mmCIF file of C-alpha atoms and ligand atoms in Angstrom:
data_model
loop_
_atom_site.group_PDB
_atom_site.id
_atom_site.type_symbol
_atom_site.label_atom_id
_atom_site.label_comp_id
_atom_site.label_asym_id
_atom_site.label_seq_id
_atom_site.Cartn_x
_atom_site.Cartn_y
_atom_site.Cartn_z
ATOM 1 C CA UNK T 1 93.504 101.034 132.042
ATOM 2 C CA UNK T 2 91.660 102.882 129.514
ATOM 3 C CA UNK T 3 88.329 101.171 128.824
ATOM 4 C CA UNK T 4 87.590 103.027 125.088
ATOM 5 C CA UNK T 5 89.754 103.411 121.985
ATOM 6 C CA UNK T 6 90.132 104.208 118.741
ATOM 7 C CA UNK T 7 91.548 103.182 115.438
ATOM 8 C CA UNK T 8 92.766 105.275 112.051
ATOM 9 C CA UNK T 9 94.179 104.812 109.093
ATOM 10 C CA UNK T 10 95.854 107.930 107.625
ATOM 11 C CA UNK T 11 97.869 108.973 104.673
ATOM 12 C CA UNK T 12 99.106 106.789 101.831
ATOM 13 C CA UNK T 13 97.580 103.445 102.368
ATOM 14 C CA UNK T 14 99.362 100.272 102.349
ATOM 15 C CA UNK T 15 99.249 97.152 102.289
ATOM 16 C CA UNK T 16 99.309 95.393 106.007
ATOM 17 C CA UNK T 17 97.319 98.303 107.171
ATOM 18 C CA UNK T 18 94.125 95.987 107.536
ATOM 19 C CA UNK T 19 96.435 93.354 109.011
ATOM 20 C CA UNK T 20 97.709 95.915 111.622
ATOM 21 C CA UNK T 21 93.685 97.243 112.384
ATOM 22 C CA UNK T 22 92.381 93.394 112.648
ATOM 23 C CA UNK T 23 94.985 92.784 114.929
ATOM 24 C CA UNK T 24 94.571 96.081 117.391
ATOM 25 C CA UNK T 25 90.796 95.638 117.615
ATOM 26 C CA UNK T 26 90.711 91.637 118.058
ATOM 27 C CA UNK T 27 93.156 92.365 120.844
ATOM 28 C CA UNK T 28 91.181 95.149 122.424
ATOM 29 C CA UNK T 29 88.254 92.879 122.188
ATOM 30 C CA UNK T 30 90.468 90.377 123.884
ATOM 31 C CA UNK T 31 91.059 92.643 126.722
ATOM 32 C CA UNK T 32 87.340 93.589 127.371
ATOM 33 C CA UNK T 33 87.972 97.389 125.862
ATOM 34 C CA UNK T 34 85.275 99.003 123.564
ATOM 35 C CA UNK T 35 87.211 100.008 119.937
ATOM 36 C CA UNK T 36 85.912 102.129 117.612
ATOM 37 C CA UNK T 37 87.097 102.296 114.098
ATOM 38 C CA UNK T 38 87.334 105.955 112.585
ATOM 39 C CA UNK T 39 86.793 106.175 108.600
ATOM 40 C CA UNK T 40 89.389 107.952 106.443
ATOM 41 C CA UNK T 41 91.670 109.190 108.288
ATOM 42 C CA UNK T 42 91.948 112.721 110.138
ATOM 43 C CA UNK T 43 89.186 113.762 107.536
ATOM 44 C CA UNK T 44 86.760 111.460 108.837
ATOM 45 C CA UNK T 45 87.389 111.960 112.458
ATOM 46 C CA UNK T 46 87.071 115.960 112.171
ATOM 47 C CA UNK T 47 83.357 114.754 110.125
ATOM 48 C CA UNK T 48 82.810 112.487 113.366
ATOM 49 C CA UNK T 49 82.697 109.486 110.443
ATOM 50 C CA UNK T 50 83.273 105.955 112.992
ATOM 51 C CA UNK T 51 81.833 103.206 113.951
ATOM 52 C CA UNK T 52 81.963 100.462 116.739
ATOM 53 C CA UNK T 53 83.886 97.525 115.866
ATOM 54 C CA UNK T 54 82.885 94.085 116.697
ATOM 55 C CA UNK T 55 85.296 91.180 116.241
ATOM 56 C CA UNK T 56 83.365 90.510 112.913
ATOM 57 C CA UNK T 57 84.106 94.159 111.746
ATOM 58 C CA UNK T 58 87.986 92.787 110.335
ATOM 59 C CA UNK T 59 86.844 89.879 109.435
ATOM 60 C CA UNK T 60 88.200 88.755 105.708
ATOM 61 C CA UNK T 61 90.459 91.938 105.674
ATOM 62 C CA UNK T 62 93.839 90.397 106.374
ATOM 63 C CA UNK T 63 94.557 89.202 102.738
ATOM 64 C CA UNK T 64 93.836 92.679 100.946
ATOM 65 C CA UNK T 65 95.538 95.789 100.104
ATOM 66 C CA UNK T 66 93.890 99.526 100.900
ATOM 67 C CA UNK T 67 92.366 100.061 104.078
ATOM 68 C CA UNK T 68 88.920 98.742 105.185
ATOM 69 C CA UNK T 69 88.717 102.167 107.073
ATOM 70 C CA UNK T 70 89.360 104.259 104.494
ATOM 71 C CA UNK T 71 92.069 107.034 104.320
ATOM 72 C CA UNK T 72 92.649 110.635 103.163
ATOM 73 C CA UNK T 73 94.852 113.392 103.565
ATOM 74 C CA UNK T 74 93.277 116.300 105.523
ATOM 75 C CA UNK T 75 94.959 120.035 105.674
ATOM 76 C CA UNK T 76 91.998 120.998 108.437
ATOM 77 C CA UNK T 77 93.960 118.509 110.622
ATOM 78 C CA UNK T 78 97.390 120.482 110.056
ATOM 79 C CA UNK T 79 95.953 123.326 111.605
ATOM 80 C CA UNK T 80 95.529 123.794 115.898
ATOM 81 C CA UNK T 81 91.510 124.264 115.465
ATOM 82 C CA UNK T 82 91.197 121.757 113.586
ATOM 83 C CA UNK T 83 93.546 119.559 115.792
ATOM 84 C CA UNK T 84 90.984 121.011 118.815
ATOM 85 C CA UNK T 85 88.119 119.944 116.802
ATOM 86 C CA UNK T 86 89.300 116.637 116.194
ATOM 87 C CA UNK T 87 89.787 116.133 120.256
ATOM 88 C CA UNK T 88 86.421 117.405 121.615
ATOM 89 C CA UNK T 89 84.390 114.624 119.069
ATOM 90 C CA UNK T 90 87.068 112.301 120.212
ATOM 91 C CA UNK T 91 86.170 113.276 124.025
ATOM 92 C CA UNK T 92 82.469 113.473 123.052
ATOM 93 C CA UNK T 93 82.822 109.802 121.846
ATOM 94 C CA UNK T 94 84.061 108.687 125.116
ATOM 95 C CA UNK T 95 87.226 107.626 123.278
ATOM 96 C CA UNK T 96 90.283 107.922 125.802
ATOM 97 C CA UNK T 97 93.395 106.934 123.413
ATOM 98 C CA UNK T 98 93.893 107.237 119.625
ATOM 99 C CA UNK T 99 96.000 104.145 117.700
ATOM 100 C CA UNK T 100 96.887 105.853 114.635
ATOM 101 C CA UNK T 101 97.969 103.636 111.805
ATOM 102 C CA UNK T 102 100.194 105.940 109.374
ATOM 103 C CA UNK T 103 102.960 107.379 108.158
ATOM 104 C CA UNK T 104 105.498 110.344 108.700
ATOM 105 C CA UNK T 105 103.151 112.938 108.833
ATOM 106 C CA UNK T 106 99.826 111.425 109.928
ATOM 107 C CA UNK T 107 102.660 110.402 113.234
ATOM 108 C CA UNK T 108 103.716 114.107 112.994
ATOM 109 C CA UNK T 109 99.812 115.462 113.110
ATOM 110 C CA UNK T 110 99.212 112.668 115.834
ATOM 111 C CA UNK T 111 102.593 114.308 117.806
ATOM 112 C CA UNK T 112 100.752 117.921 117.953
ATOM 113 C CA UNK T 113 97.652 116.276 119.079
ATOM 114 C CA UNK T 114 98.934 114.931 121.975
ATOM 115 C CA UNK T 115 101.154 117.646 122.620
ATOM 116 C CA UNK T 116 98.273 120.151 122.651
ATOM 117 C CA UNK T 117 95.290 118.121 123.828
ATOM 118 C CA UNK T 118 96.959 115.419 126.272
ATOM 119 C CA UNK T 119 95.428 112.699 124.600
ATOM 120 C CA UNK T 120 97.344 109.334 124.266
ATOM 121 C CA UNK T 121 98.469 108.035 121.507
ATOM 122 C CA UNK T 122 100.070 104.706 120.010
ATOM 123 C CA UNK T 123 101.390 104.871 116.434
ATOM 124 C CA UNK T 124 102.154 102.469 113.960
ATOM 125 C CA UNK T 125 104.509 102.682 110.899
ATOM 126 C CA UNK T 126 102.141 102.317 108.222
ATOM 127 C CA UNK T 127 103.843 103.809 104.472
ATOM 128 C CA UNK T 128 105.435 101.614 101.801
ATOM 129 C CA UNK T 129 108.262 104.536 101.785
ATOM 130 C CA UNK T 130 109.740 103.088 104.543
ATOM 131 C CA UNK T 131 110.916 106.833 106.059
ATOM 132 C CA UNK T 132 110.092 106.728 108.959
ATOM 133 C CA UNK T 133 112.853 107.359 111.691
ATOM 134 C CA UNK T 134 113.730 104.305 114.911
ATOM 135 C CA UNK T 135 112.101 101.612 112.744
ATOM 136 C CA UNK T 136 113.659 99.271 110.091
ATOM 137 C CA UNK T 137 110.614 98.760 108.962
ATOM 138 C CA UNK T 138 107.182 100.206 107.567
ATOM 139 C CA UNK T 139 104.073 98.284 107.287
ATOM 140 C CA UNK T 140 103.594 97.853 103.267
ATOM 141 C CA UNK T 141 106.920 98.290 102.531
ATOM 142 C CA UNK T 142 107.986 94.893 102.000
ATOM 143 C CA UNK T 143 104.815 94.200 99.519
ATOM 144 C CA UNK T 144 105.298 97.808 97.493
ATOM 145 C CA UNK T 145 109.323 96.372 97.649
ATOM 146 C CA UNK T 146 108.306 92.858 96.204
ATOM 147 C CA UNK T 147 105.671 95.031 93.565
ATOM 148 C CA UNK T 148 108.585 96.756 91.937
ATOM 149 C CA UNK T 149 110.904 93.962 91.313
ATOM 150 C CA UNK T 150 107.734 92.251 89.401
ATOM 151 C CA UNK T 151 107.559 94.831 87.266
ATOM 152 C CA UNK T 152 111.362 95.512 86.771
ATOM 153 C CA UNK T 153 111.448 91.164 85.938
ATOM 154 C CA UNK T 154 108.576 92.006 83.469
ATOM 155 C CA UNK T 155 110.751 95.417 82.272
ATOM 156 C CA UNK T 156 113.491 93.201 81.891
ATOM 157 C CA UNK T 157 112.179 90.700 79.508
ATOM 158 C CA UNK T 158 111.197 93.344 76.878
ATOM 159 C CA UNK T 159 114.386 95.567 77.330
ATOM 160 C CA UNK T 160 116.421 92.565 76.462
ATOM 161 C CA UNK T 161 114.655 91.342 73.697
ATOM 162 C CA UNK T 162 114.988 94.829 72.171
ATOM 163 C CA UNK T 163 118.319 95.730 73.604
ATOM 164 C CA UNK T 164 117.327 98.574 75.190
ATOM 165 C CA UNK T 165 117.540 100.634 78.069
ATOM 166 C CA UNK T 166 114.393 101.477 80.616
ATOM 167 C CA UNK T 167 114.534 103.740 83.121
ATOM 168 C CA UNK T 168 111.758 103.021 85.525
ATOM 169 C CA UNK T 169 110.465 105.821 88.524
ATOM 170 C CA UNK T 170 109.694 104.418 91.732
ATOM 171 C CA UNK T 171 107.490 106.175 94.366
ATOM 172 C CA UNK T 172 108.716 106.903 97.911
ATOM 173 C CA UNK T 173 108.828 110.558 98.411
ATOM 174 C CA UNK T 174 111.953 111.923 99.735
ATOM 175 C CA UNK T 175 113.216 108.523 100.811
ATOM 176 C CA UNK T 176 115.230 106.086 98.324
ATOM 177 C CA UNK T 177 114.843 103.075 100.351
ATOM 178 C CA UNK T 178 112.096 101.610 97.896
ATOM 179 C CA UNK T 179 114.014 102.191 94.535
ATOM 180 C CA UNK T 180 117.432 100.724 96.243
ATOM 181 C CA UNK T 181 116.385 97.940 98.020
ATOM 182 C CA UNK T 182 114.166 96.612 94.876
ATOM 183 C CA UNK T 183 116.868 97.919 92.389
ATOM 184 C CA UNK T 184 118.978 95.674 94.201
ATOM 185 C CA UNK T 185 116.837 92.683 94.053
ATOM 186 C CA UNK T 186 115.814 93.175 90.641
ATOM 187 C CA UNK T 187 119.549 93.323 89.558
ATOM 188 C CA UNK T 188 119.422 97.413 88.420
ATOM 189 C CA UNK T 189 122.414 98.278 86.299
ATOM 190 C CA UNK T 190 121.979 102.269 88.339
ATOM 191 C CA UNK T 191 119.977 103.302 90.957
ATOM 192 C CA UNK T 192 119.240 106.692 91.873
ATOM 193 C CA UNK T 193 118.270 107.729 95.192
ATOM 194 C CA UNK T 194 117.858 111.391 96.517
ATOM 195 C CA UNK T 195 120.005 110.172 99.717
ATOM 196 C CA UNK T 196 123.041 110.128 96.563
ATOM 197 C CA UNK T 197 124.658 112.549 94.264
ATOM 198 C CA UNK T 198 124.745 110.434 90.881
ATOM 199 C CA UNK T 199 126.561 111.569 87.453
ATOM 200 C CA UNK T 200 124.619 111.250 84.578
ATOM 201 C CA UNK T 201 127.536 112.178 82.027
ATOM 202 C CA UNK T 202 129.616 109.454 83.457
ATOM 203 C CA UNK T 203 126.655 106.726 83.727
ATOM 204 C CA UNK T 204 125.700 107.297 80.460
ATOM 205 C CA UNK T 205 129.007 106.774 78.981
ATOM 206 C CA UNK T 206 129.232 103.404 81.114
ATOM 207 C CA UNK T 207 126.358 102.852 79.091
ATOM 208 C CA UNK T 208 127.526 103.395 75.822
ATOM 209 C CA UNK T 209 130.729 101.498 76.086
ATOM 210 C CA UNK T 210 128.495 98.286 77.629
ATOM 211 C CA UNK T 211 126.120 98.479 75.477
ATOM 212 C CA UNK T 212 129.376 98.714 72.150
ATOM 213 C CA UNK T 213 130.449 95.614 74.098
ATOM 214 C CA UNK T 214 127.124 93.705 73.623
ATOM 215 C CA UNK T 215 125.353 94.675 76.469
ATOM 216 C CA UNK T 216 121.905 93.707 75.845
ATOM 217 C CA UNK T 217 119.453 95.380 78.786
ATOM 218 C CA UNK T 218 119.879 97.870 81.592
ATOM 219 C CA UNK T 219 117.738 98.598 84.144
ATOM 220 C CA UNK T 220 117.677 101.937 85.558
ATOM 221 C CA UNK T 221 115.573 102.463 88.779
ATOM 222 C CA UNK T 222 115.231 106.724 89.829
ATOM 223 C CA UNK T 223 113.576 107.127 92.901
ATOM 224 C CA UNK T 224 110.841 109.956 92.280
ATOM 225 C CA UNK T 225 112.688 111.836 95.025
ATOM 226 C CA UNK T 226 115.482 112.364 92.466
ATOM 227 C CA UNK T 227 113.483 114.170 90.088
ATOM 228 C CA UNK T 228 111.180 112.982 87.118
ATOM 229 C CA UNK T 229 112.038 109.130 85.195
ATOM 230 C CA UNK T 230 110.798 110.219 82.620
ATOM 231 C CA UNK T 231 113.504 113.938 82.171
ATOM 232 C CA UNK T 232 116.237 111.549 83.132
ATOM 233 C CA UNK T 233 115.356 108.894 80.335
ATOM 234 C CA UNK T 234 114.921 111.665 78.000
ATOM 235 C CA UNK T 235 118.596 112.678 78.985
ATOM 236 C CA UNK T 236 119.612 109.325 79.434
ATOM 237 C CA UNK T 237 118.484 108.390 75.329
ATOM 238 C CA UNK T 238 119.718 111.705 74.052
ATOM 239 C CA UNK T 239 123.095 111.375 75.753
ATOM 240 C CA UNK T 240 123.709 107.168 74.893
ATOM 241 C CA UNK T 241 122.148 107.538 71.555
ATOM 242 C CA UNK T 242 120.734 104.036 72.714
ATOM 243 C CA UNK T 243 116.972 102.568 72.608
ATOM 244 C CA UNK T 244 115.413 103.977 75.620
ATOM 245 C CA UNK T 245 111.877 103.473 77.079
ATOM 246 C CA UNK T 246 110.458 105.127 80.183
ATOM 247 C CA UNK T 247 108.149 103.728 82.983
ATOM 248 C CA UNK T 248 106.411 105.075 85.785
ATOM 249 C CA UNK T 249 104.857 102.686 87.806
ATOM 250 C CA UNK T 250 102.694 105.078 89.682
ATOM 251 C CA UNK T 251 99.661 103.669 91.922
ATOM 252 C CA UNK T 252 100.127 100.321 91.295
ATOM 253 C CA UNK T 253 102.883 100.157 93.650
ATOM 254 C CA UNK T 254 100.485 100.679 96.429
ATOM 255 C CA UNK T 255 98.264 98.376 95.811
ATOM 256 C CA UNK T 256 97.832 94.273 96.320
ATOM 257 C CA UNK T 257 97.816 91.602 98.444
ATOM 258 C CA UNK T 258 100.044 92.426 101.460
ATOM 259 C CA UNK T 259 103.195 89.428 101.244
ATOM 260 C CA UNK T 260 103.993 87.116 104.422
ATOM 261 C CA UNK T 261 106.500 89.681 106.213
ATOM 262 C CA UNK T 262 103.459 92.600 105.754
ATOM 263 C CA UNK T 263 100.568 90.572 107.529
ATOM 264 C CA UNK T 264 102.997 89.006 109.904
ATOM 265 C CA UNK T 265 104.702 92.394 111.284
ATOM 266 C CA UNK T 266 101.546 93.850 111.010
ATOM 267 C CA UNK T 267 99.848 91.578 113.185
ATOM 268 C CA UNK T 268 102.465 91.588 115.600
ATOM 269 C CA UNK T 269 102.846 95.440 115.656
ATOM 270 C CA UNK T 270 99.258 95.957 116.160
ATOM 271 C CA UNK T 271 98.491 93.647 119.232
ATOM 272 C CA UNK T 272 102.028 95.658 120.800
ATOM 273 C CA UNK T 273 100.429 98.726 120.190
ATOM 274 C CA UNK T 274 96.900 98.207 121.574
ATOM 275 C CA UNK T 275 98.440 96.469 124.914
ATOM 276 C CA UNK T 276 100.420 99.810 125.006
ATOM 277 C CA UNK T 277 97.833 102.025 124.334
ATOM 278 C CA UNK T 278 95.198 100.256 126.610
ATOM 279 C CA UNK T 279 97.363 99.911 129.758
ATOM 280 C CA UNK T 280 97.967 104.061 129.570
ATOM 281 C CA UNK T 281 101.132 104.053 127.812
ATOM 282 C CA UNK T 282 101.882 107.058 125.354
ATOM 283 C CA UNK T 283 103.689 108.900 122.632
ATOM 284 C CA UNK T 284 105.643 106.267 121.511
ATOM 285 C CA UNK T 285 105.580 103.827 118.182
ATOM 286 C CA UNK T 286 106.315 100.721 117.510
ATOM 287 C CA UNK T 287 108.727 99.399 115.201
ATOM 288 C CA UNK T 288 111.141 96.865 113.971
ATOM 289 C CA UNK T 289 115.029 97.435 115.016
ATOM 290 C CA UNK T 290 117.384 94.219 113.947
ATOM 291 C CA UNK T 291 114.319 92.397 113.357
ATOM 292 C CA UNK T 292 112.916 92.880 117.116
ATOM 293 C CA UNK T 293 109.801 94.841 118.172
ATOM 294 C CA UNK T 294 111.045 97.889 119.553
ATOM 295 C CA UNK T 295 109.215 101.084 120.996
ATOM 296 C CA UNK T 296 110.530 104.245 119.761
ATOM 297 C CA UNK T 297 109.462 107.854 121.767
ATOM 298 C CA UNK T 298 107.020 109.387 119.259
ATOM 299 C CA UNK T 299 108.713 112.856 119.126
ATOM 300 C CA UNK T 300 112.164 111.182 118.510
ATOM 301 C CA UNK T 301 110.148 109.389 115.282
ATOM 302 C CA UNK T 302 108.563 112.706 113.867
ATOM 303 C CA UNK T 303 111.779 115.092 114.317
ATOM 304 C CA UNK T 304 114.350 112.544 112.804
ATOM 305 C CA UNK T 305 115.050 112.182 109.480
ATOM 306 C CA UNK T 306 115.636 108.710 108.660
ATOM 307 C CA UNK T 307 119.108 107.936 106.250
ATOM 308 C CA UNK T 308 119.814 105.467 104.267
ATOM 309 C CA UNK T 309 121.830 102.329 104.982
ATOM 310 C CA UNK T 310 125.083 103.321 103.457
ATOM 311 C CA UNK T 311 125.640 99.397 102.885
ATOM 312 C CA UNK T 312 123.054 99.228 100.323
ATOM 313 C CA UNK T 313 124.799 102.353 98.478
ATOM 314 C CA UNK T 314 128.102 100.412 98.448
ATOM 315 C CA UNK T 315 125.841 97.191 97.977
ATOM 316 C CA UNK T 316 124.772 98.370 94.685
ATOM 317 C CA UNK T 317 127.538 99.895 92.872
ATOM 318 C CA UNK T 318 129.363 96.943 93.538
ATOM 319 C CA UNK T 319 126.342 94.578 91.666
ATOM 320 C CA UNK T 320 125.699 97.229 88.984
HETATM 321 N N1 ADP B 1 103.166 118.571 110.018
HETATM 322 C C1 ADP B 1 101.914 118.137 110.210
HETATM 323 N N2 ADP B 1 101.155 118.634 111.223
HETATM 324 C C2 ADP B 1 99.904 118.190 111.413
HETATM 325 N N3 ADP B 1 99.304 117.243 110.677
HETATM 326 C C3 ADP B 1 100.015 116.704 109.664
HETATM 327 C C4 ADP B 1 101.349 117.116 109.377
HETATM 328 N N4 ADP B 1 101.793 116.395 108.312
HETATM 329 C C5 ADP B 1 100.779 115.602 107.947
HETATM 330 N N5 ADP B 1 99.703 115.767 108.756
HETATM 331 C C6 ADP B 1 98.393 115.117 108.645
HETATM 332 O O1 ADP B 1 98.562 113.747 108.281
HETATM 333 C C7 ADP B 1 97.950 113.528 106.998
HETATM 334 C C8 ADP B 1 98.734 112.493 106.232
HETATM 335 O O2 ADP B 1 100.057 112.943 106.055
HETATM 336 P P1 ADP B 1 100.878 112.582 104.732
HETATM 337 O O3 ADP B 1 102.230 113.188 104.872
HETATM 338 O O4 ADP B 1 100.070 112.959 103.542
HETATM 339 O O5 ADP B 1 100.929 110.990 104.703
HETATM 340 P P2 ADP B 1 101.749 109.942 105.573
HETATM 341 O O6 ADP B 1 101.204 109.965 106.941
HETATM 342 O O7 ADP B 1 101.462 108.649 104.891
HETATM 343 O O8 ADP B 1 103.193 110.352 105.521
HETATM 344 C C9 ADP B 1 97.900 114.900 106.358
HETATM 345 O O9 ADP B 1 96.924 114.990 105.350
HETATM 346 C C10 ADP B 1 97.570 115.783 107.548
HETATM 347 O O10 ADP B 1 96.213 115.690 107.891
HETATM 348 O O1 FBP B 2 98.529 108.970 96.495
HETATM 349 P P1 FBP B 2 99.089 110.321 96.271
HETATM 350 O O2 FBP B 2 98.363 111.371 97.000
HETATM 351 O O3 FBP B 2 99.244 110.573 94.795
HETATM 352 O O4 FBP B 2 100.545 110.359 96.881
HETATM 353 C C1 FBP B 2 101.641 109.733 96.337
HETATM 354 C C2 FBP B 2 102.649 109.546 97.432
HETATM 355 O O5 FBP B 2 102.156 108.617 98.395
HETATM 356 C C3 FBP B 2 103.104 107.594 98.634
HETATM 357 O O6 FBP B 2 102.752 106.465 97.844
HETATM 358 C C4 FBP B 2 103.074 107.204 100.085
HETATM 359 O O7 FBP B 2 103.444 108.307 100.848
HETATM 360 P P2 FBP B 2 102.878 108.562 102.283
HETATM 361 O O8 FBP B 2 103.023 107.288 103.027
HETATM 362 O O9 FBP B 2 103.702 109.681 102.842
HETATM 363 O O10 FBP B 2 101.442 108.917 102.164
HETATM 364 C C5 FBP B 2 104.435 108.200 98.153
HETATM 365 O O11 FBP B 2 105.387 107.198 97.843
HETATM 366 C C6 FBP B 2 103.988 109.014 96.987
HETATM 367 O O12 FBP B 2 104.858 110.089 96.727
HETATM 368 MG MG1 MG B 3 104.891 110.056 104.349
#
């Protein structure tokens, strides 16, 4: 039983992150363990930046975006000193196991720690990309999802009243599960995804002949993993000769309060984790397979490279 842990948030926020903390240090709390909370991520640990949390620390933090702890990106953590630097404060602190709340590479930084240091660690799935390998699901990614096809609705309205085409960029690094799955739901005419070779000659002369037909919208979602919206509209106008309009959504997409399935898997992945973490368990995360919680070994989740479902490819040439 370890009687002292501690809590980060790391890389890209997202929204269910504070949903996934409440839950991890209410249930420590539960289970008579002392929790500390460590302030922007790797960054703050390495400046010895926590704090004790008390039940009262996550109160009113379940309904809001961000993260109440704060997060960064930190190359001092990438390196093995720094790595050995973060472990003797964490040791100093009395702080036996590290819950680390994050995505692909704050779980691939967290990997080396333990590998070099022995410390445990418990991670939790916490990007809106949604790339991150053994898990269905990322905390955030359901809310950035549900973002997007707001905005396309919105994109939609103006690019029919105009009869135009927009092509709007979607964040999600090198994964294209964000752009497909909410180019789906927002009913995108294309959808390009770096997991895809796509044909811009040919899509463009789709275009044209829909558009000669009457065609009064198209929605084009580009994953930002593809390249840059705003070269492909450029492309995408010259080539049509049709009305286009680019739009990046950017930041926003990150933002907001987390939906239902967010706060809910959250919550559920965080007490798994801190049960986990507390009874000496190690290098593993938990995630979502088939809609159950599942643990997945913590190497296995940083060495992978996550694809994507090939029935959403088929899925959306078939709706376009
Ligand atoms: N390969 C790596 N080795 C060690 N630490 C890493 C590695 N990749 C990322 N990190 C650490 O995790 C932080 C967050 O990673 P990043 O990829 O920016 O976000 P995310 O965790 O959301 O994918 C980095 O700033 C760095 O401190
Ligand atoms: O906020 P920044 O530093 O501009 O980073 C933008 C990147 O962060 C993300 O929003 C989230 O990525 P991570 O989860 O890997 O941090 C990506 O989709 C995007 O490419
Ligand atoms: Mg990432």
């Amino acid at each position: 039983m370890l009687k002292s842990i501690a809590v980060i948030t790391s890389g890209g926020d997202s929204p269910g992150m504070n949903a996934a903390a409440r839950a991890v240090v209410r249930t420590a709390l539960y289970e008579g363990v002392k929790v500390w909370g460590i302030n922007d991520g790797y960054k703050g640990l390495l400046e010895e930046n926590m704090f004790e949390m008390k039940s009262q620390s996550v109160s009113d933090i379940i309904q809001r975006g961000g993260t109440f702890l704060g997060t960064a990106r930190c190359p001092e953590f990438e390196t093995p000193e720094g790595r050995k630097k973060a472990y003797d404060i964490l040791v100093k602190k009395g702080i036996q196991g590290l819950l680390i709340i994050g995505g692909d590479g704050s779980l691939r930084g967290a990997q080396k720690l333990s590998a070099e240091q022995g410390i445990p660690i418990v991670g939790l799935p916490g990007t809106i990309d949604n790339d991150v390998w053994g898990t269905d699901y990322t905390i955030g990614s359901d809310t950035a999802a549900n973002t997007i096809v707001e905005a396309i609705n919105k994109l939609r309205d103006t690019a029919s009243a105009h009869s135009r085409i927009i092509v709007i960029e979607v964040m999600g690094r090198k994964s294209g599960w964000l752009a497909m799955v909410a180019g789906i739901s927002g009913g995108a005419e294309y959808i390009l995804v770096p997991e895809e070779t796509y044909d811009l000659d040919a899509i463009c002369d789709n275009l044209r002949t829909r558009y000669a037909r009457g065609k009064r919208s198209s929605i084009i979602v580009v994953a930002e993993g593809v390249g840059s919206g705003t070269a492909i509209g450029k492309i995408i106008g010259d080539k049509t000769g049709i009305d286009t309009r680019i739009s990046v959504l950017g930041h926003i997409q990150r933002g907001g309060s987390p939906s239902v399935e967010d706060r809910l898997k959250a919550s559920r992945l965080g007490e798994k984790a801190a049960l986990a973490l507390i009874s000496g368990l190690s290098n593993i995360v938990f995630g979502f397979q088939k809609g159950k919680i599942v643990s997945i070994d913590l190497h296995d989740a940083v060495t992978n490279i996550k694809s994507l479902d090939p029935d959403y490819l088929r899925l959306a040439k078939i709706l376009s």
